[in-house]
Coordinates of N, CA, C and O in Angstrom, one line a residue:
X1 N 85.9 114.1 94.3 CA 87.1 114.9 93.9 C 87.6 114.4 92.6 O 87.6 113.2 92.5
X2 N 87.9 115.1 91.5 CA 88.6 114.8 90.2 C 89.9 114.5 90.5 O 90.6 115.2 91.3
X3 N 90.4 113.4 89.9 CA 91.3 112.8 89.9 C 91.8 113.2 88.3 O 91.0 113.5 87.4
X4 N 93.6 113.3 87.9 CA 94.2 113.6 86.7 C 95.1 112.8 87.1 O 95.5 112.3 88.1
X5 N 95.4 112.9 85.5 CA 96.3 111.5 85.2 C 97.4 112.5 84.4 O 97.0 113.4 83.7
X6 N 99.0 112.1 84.9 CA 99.9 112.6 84.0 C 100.4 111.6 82.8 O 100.7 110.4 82.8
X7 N 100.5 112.6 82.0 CA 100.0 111.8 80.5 C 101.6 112.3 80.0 O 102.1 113.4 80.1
X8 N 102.0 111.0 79.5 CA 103.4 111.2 78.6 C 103.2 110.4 77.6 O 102.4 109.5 77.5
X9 N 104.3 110.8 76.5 CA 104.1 110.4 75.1 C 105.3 110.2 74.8 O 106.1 111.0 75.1
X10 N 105.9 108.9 73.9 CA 107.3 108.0 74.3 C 107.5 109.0 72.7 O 106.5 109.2 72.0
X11 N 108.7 109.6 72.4 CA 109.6 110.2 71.3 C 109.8 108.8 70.4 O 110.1 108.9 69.2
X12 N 109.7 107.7 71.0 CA 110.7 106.8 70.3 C 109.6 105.8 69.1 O 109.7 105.6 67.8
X13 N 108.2 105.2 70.4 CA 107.3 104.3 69.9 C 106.2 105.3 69.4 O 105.4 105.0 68.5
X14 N 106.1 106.3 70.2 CA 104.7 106.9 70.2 C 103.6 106.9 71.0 O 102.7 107.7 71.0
X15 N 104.0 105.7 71.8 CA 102.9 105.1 72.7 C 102.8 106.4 74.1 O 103.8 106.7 74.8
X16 N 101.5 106.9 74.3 CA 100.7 107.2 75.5 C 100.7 106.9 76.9 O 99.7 106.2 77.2
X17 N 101.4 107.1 77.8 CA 100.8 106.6 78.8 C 100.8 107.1 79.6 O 101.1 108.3 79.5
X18 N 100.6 106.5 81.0 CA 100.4 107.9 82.3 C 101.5 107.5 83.5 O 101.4 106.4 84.1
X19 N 102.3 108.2 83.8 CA 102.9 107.4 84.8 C 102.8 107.9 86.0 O 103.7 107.4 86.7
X20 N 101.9 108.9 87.0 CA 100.9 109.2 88.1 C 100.1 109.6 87.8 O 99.7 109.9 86.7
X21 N 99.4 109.7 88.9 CA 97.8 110.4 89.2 C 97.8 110.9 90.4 O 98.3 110.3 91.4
X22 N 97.0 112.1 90.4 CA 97.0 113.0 91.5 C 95.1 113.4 91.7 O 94.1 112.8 91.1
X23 N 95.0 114.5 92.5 CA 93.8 114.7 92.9 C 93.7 116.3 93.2 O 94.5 117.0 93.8
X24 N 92.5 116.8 92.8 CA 92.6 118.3 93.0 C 92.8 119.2 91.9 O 93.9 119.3 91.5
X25 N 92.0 119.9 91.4 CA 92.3 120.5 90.2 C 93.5 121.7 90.5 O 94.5 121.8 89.8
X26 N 92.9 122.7 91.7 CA 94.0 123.4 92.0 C 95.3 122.8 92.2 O 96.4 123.2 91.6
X27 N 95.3 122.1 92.7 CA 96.9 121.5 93.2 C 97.5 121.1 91.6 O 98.7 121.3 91.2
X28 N 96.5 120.6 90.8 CA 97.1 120.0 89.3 C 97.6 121.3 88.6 O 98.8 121.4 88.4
X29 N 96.9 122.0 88.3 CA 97.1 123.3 88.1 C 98.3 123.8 88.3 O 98.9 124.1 87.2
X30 N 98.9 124.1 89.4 CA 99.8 124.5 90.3 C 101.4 123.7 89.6 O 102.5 124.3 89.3
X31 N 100.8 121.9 89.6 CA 102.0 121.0 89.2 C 102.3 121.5 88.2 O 103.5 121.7 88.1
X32 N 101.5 121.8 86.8 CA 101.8 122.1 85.6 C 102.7 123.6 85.2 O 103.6 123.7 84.3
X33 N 102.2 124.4 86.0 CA 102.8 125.7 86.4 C 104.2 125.6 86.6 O 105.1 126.0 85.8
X34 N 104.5 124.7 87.8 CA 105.6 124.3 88.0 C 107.0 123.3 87.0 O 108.2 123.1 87.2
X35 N 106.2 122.8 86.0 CA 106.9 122.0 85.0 C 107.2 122.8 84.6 O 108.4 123.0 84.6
X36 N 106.3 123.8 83.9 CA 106.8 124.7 83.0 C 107.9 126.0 83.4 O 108.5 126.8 82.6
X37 N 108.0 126.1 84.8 CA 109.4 127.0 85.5 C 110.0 126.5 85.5 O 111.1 127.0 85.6
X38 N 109.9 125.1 85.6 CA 111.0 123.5 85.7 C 111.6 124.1 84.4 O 112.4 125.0 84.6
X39 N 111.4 123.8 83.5 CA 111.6 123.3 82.1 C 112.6 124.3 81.9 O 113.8 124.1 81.5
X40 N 112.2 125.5 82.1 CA 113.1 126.8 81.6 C 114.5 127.0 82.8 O 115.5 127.5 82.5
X41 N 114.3 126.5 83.8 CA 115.0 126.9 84.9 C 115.8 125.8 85.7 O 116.5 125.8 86.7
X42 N 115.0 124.5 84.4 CA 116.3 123.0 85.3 C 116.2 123.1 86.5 O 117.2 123.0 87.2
X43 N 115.0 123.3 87.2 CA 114.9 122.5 89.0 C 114.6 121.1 88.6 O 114.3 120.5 87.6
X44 N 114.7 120.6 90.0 CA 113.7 119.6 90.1 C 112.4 119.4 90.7 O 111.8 120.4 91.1
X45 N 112.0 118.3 90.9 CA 110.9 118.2 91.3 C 110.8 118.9 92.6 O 111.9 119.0 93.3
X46 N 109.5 119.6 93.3 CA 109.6 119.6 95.3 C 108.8 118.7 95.5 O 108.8 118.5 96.7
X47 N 108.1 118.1 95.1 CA 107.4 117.0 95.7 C 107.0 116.2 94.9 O 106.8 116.3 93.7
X48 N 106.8 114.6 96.0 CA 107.0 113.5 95.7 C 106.0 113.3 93.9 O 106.7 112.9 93.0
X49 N 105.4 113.5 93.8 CA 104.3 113.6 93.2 C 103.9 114.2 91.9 O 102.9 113.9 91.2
X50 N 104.8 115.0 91.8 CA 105.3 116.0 90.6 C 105.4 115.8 89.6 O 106.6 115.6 89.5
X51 N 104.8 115.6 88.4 CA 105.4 114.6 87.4 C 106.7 115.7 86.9 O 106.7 116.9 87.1
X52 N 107.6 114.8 86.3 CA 108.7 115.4 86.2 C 108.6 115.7 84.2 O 107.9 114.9 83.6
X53 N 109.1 116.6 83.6 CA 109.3 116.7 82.0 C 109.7 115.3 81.2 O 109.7 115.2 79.9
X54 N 110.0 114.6 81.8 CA 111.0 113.8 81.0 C 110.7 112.6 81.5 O 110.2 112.7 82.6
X55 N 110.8 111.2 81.0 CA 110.5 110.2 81.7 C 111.3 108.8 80.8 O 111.4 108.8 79.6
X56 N 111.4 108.3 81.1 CA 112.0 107.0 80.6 C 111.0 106.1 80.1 O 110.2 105.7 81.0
X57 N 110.9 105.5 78.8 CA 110.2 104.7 78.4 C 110.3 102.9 78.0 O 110.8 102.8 76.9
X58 N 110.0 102.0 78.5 CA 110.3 100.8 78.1 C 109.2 100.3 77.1 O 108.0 100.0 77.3
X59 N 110.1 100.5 75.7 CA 109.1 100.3 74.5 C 108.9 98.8 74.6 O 109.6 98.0 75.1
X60 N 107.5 98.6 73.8 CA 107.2 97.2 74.0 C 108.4 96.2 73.1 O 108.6 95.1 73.4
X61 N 109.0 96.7 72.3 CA 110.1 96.1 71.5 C 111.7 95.7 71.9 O 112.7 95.4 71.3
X62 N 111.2 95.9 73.3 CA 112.6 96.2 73.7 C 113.6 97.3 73.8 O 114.7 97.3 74.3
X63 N 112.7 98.5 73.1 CA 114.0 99.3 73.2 C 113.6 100.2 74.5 O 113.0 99.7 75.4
X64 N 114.3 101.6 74.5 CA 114.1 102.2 75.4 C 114.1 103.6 74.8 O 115.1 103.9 74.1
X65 N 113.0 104.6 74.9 CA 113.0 105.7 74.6 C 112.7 106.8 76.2 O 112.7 106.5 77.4
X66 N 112.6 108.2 75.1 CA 111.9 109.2 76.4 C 110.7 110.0 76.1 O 110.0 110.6 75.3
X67 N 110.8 109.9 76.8 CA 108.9 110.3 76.9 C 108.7 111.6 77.7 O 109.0 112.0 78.8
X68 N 107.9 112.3 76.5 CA 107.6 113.8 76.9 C 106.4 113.6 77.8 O 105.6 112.8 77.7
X69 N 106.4 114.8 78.9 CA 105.5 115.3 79.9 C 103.7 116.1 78.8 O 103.7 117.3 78.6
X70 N 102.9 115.4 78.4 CA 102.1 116.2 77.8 C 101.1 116.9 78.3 O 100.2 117.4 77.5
X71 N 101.0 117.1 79.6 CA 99.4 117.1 80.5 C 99.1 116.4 81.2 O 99.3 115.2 81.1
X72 N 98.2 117.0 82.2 CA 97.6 116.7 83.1 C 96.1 116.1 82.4 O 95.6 116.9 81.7
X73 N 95.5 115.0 82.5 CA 94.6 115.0 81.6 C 93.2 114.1 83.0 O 93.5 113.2 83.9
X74 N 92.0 114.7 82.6 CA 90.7 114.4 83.4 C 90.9 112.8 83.3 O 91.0 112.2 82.2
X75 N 90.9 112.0 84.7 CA 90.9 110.8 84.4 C 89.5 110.1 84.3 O 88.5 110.1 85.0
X76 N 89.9 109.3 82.9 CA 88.9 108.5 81.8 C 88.5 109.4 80.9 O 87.3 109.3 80.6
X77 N 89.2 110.1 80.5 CA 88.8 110.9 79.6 C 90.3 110.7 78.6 O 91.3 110.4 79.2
X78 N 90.2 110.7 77.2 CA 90.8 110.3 76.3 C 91.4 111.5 75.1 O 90.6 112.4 74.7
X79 N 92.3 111.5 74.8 CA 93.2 112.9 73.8 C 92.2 113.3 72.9 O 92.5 114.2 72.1

């Protein structure tokens, strides 16, 4: 089964990273669909698992940024 990784990108440092992983292409599919009705329509998540638009980032410098939702991306596969 393919496993994806949700991939965020910090506004602040720049830095990459993934903060879940899911399984299922359909079901990934479906999550992404759903961010994007999220995004226009301000719900929240329905399940646990969901990556959400927005994410909080703890830059290595101490600061604190936010971190955009970029994709669902093939895990070990690289931008």
């Amino acid at each position: 089964m393919k496993m994806f990784d949700a991939i965020y990108k910090c506004r602040l440092c720049g830095e990459e990273f993934v903060k879940c992983s899911t399984s299922g292409e359909e079901s990934n599919r479906s999550f992404v669909m759903k961010i994007m009705c999220r995004a226009v329509d301000l719900k929240e998540p329905e399940e646990v698992m969901e990556p959400t638009i927005y994410a909080c980032h703890p830059c290595k410098d101490g600061s604190f940024g936010v971190a955009d939702f970029q994709g669902m991306r093939l895990e070990g596969k690289t931008g």
